[in-house]
Tab-separated table of C-alpha atoms in Angstrom:
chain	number	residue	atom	x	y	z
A	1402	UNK	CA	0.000	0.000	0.000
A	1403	UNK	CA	2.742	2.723	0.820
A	1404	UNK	CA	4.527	1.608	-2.806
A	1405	UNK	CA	1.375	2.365	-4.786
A	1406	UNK	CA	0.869	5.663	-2.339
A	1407	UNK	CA	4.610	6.178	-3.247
A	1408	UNK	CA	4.021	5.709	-7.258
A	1409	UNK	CA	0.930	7.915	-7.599
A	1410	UNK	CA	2.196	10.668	-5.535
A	1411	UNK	CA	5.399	10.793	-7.894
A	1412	UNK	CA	3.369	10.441	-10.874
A	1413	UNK	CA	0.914	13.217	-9.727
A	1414	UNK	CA	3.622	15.462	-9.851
A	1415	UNK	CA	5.065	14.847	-13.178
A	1416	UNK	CA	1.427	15.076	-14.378
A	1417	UNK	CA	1.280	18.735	-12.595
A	1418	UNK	CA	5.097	19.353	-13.951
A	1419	UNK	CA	3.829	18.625	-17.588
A	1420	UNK	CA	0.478	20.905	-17.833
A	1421	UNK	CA	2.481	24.049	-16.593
A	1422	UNK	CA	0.773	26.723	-18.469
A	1423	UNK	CA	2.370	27.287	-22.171
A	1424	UNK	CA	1.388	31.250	-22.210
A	1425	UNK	CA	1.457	33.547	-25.291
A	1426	UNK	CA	3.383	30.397	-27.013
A	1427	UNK	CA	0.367	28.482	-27.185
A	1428	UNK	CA	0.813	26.312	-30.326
A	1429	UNK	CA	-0.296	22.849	-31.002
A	1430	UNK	CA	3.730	21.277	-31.668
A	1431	UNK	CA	3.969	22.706	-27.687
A	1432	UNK	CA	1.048	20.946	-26.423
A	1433	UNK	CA	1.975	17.712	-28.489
A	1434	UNK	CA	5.384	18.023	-27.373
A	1435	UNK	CA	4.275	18.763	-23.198
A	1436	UNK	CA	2.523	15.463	-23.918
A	1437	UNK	CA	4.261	13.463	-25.219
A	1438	UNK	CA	7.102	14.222	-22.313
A	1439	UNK	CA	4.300	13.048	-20.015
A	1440	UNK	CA	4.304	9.680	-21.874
A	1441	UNK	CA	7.634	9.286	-22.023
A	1442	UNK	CA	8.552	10.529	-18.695
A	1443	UNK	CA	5.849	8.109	-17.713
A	1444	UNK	CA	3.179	10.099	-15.896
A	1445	UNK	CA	0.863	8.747	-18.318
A	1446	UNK	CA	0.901	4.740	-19.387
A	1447	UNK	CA	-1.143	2.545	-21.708
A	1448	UNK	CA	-4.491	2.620	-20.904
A	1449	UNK	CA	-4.790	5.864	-19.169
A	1450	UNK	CA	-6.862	8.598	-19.708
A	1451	UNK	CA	-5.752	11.895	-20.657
A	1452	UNK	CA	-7.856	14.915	-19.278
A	1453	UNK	CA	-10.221	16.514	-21.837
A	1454	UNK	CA	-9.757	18.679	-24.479
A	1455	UNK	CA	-11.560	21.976	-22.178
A	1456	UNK	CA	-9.055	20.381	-18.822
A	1457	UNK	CA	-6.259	20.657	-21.202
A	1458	UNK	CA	-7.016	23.910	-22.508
A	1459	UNK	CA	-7.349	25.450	-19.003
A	1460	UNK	CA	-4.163	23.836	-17.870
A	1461	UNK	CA	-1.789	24.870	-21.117
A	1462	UNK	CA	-3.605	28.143	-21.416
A	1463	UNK	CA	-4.585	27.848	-24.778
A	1464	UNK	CA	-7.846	26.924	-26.850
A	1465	UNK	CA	-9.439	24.411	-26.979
A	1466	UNK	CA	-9.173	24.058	-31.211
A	1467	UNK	CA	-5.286	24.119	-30.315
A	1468	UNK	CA	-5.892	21.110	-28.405
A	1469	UNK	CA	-7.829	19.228	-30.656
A	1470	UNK	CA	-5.241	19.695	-33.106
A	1471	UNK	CA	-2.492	18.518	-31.042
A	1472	UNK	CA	-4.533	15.193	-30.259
A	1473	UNK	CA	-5.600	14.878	-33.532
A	1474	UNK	CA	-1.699	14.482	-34.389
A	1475	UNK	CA	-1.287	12.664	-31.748
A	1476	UNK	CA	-3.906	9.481	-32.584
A	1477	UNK	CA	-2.903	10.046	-36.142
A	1478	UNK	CA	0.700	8.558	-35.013
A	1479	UNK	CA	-0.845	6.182	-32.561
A	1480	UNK	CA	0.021	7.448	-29.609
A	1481	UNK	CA	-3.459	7.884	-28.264
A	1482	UNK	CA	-6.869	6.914	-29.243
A	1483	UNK	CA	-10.285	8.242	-28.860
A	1484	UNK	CA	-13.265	6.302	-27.522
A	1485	UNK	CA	-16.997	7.882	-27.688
A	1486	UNK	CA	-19.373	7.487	-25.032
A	1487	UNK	CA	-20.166	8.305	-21.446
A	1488	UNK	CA	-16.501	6.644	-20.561
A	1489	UNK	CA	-14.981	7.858	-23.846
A	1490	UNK	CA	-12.040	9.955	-23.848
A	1491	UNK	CA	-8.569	9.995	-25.465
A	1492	UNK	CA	-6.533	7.301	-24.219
A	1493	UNK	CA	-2.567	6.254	-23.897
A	1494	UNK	CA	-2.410	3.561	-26.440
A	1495	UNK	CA	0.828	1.003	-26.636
A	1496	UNK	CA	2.903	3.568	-28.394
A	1497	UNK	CA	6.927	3.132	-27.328
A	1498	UNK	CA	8.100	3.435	-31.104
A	1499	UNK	CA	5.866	6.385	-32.018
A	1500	UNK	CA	7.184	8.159	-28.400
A	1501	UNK	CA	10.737	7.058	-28.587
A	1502	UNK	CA	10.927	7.931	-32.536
A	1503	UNK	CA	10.323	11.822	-31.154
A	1504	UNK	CA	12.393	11.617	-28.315
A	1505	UNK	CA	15.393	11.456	-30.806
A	1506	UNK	CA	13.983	13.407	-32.927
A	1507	UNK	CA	14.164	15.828	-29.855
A	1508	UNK	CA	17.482	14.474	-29.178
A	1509	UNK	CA	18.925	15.050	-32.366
A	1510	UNK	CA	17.733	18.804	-32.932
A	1511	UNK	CA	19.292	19.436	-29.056
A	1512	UNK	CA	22.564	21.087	-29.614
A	1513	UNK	CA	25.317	18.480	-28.101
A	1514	UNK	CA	26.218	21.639	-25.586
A	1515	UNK	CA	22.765	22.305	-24.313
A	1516	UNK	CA	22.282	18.323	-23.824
A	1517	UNK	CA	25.520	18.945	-21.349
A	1518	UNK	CA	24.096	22.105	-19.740
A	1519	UNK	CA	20.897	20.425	-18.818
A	1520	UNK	CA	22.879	17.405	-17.843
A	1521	UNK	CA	24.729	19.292	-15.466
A	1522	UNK	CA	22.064	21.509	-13.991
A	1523	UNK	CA	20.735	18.090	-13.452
A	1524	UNK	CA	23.491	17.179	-11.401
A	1525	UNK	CA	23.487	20.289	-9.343
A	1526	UNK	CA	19.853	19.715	-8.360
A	1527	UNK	CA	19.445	15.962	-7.585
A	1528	UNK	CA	22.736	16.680	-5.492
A	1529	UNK	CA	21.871	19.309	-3.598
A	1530	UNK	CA	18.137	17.594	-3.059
A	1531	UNK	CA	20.701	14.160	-2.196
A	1532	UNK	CA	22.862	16.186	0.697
A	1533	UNK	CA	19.562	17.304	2.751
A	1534	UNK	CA	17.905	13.717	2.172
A	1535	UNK	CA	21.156	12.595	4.017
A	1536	UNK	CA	20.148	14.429	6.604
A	1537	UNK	CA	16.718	14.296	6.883
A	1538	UNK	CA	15.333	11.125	5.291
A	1539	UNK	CA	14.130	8.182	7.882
A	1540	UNK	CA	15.200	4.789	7.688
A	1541	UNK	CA	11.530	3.926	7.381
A	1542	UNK	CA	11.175	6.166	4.028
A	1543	UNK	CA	14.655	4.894	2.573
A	1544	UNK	CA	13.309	1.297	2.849
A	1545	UNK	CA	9.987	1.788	0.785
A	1546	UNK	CA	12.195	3.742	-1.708
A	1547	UNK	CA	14.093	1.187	-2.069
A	1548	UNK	CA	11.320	-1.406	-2.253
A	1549	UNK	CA	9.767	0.203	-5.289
A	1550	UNK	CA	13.056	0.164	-7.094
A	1551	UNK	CA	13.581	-3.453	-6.223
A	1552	UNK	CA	9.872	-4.485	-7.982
A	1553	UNK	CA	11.273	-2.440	-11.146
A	1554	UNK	CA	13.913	-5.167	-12.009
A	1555	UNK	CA	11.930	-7.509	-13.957
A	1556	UNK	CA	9.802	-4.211	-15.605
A	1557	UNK	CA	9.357	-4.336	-19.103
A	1558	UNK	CA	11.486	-0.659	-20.579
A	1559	UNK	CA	8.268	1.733	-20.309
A	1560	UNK	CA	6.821	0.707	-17.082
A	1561	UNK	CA	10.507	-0.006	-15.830
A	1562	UNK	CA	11.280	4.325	-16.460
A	1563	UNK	CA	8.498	5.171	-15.071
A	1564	UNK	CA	9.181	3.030	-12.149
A	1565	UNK	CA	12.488	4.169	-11.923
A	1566	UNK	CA	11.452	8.525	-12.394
A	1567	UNK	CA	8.774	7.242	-9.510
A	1568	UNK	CA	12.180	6.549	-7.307
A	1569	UNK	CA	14.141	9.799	-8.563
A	1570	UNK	CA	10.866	11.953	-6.914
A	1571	UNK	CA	10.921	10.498	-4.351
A	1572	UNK	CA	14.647	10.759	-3.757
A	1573	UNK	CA	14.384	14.427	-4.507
A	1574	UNK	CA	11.401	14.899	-1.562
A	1575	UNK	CA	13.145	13.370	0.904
A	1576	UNK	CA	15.023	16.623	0.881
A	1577	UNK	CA	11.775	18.371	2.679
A	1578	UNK	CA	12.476	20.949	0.106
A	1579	UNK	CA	9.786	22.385	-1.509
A	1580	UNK	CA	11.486	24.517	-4.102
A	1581	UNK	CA	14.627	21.997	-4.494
A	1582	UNK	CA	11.918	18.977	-4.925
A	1583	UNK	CA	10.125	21.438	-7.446
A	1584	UNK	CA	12.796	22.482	-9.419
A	1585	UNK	CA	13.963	19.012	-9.925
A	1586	UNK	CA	10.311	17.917	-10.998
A	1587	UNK	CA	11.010	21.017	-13.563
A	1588	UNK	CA	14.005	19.437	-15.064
A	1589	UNK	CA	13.729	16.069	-15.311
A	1590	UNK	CA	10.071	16.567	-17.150
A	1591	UNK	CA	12.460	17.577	-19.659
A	1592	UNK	CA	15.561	15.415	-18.927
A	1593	UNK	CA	13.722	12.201	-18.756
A	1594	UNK	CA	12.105	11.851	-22.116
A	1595	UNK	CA	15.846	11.633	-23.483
A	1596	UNK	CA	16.946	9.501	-20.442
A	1597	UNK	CA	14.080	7.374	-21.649
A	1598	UNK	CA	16.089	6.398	-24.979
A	1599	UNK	CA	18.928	4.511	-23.041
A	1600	UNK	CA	16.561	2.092	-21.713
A	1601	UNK	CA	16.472	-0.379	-24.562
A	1602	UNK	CA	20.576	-1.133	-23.387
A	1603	UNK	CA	20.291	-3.752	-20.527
A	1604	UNK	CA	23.676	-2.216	-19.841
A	1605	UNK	CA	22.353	1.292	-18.982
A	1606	UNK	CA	19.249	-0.081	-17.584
A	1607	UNK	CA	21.581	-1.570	-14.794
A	1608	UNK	CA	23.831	1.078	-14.235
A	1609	UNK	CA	20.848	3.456	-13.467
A	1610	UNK	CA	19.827	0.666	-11.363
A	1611	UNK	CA	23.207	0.000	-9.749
A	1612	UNK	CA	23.316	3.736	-9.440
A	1613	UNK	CA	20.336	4.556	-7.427
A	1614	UNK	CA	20.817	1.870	-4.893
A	1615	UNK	CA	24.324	2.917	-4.800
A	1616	UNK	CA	22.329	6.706	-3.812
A	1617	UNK	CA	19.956	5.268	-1.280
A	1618	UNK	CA	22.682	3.380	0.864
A	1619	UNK	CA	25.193	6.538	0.808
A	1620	UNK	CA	21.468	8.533	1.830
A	1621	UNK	CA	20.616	5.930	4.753
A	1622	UNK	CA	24.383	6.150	5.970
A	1623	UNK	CA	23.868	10.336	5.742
A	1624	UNK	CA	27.292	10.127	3.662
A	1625	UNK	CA	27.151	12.771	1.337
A	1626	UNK	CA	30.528	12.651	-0.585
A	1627	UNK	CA	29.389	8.900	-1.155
A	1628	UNK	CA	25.755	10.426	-2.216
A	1629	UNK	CA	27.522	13.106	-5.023
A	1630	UNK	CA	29.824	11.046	-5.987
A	1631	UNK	CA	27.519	8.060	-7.414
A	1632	UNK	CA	25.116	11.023	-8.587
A	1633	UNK	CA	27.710	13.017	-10.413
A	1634	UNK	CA	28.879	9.502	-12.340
A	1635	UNK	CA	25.569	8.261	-12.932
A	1636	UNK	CA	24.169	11.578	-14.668
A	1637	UNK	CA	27.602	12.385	-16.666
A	1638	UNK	CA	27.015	8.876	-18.579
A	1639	UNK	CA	23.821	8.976	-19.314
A	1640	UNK	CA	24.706	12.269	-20.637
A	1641	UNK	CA	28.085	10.649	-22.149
A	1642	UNK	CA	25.722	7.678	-23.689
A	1643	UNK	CA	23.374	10.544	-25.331
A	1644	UNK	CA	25.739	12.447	-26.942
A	1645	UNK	CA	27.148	9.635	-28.459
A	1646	UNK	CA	24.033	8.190	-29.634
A	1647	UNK	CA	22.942	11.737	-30.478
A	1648	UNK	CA	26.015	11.652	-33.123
A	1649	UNK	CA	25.479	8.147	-34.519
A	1650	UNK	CA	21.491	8.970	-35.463
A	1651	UNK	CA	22.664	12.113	-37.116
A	1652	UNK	CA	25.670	10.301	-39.294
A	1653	UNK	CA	23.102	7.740	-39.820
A	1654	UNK	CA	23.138	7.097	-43.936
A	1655	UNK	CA	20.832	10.027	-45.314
A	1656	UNK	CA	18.357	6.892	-47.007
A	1657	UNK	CA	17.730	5.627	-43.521
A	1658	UNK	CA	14.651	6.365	-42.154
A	1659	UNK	CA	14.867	7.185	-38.104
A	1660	UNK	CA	12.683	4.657	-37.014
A	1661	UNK	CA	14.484	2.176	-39.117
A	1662	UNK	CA	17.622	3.331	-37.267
A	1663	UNK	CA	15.763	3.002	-34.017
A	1664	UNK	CA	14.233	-0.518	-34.845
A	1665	UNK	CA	18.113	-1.441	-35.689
A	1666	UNK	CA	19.642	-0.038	-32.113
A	1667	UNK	CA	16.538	-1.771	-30.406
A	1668	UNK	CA	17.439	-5.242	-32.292
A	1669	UNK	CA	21.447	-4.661	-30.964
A	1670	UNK	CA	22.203	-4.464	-34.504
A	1671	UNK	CA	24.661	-1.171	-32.916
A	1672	UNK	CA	25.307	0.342	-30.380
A	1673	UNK	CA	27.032	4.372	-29.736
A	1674	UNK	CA	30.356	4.703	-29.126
A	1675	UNK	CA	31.989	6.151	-26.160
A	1676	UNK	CA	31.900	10.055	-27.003
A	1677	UNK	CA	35.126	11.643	-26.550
């Protein structure tokens, strides 16, 4: 019971993170985009429902024919569907090619430097949330952390991410700091949608693993050299590992199509190269 309370409060605040209000820039590419982060940052999974088209338009700040647009895009790549009737709705349909196809797209159009930026002001935050978790996190609250992260092992890749962003929330709250635990919610909505596109390497998949234990144990023994020390080496090679698969989709042979490159990286048919 205090897992699931644990996995719903984390995914409640992605949810929040994702339907920030988009302002003046209120076009239907930013709405698609906000939600398909919330897919792939797994605060929305197969089978949910999304809020409706007026809930959207209130949250994003835009009209409601701007949100019809972006859904109808969105069900025209089958990522969602739409069901009529007094349950009806638009709905998260078993998408992981469509979502991780615009994740690199994402990926690719990122400018290697600004992937690094965001990699590091991801560092700064989940280390500074890490340092007051050492001091303030309860044994008690460690161990269901670390029972969530446990179940994830045998996850298939999308419910395993969402599992593991789940543990990174919580991580981050243990700090009892609101606007530290906010501001990380902030960045990894954005962050996580490109972690997402390691998670088809077992290899990375167990490093992130390896990692986060790794964080709770230096966090239970309040060691926080320990704590920024895995944090720093975890985030750096994810970052490493996108940058170099960032470069291998974009020298991919100009015939290829990207989902074809995907499908081929998915397969093990290649892996990136260390970047230097």
């Amino acid at each position: 019971m205090a897992q699931e309370s644990t996995q719903h409060s984390a995914s409640s605040r992605l949810r929040s993170a994702a339907f920030a209000p988009i302002g003046d820039e209120g076009r239907a590419e930013l709405v698609e985009t906000r939600l398909l982060r919330a897919i792939s940052s797994g605060a929305f999974i197969e089978g949910d429902r999304l809020p409706s088209e007026h809930e959207l338009s209130q949250l994003f700040g835009v009209a409601v024919v701007t949100v019809r647009e972006a859904l109808g895009h969105l069900r025209h790549e089958g990522v969602i569907e739409t069901r009529r009737g007094r349950n009806g709705g638009s709905f998260v349909r078993t998408s992981l090619g469509a979502v991780t196809e615009f994740n690199a797209a994402a990926l690719i159009k990122m400018p290697r430097a600004a992937l690094v930026d965001l990699g590091l002001l991801y560092e700064v935050i989940v280390a500074a949330c890490g340092e007051y978790a050492c001091k303030r996190a309860t044994a008690e609250e460690l161990d269901v952390v670390q029972g969530v992260l446990e179940d994830a092992r045998s996850l298939p890749a999308d419910a395993w991410r969402r599992r593991i962003t789940d543990v990174q929330l919580e991580l981050a709250s243990l700090s009892q700091s609101v606007r530290l635990t906010s501001e990380n919610l902030r960045v990894q909505a954005e962050l996580t949608p490109l972690l997402a596109l390691q998670d088809f390497d077992p290899d990375q998949r167990e490093k992130t693993h390896a990692a986060l234990i790794a964080q709770i144990e230096a966090t239970r023994a309040g060691d926080v050299a320990a704590m920024r020390e895995c944090v720093g080496m975890s985030i750096r090679a994810s970052v490493q590992w996108l940058s170099a698969f960032r470069a291998a989709l974009i020298a991919r042979p100009t015939d290829e199509e990207l989902h074809v490159t995907l499908e081929n990286y998915r397969n093990g048919a290649g892996q990136p190269e260390e970047a230097t």
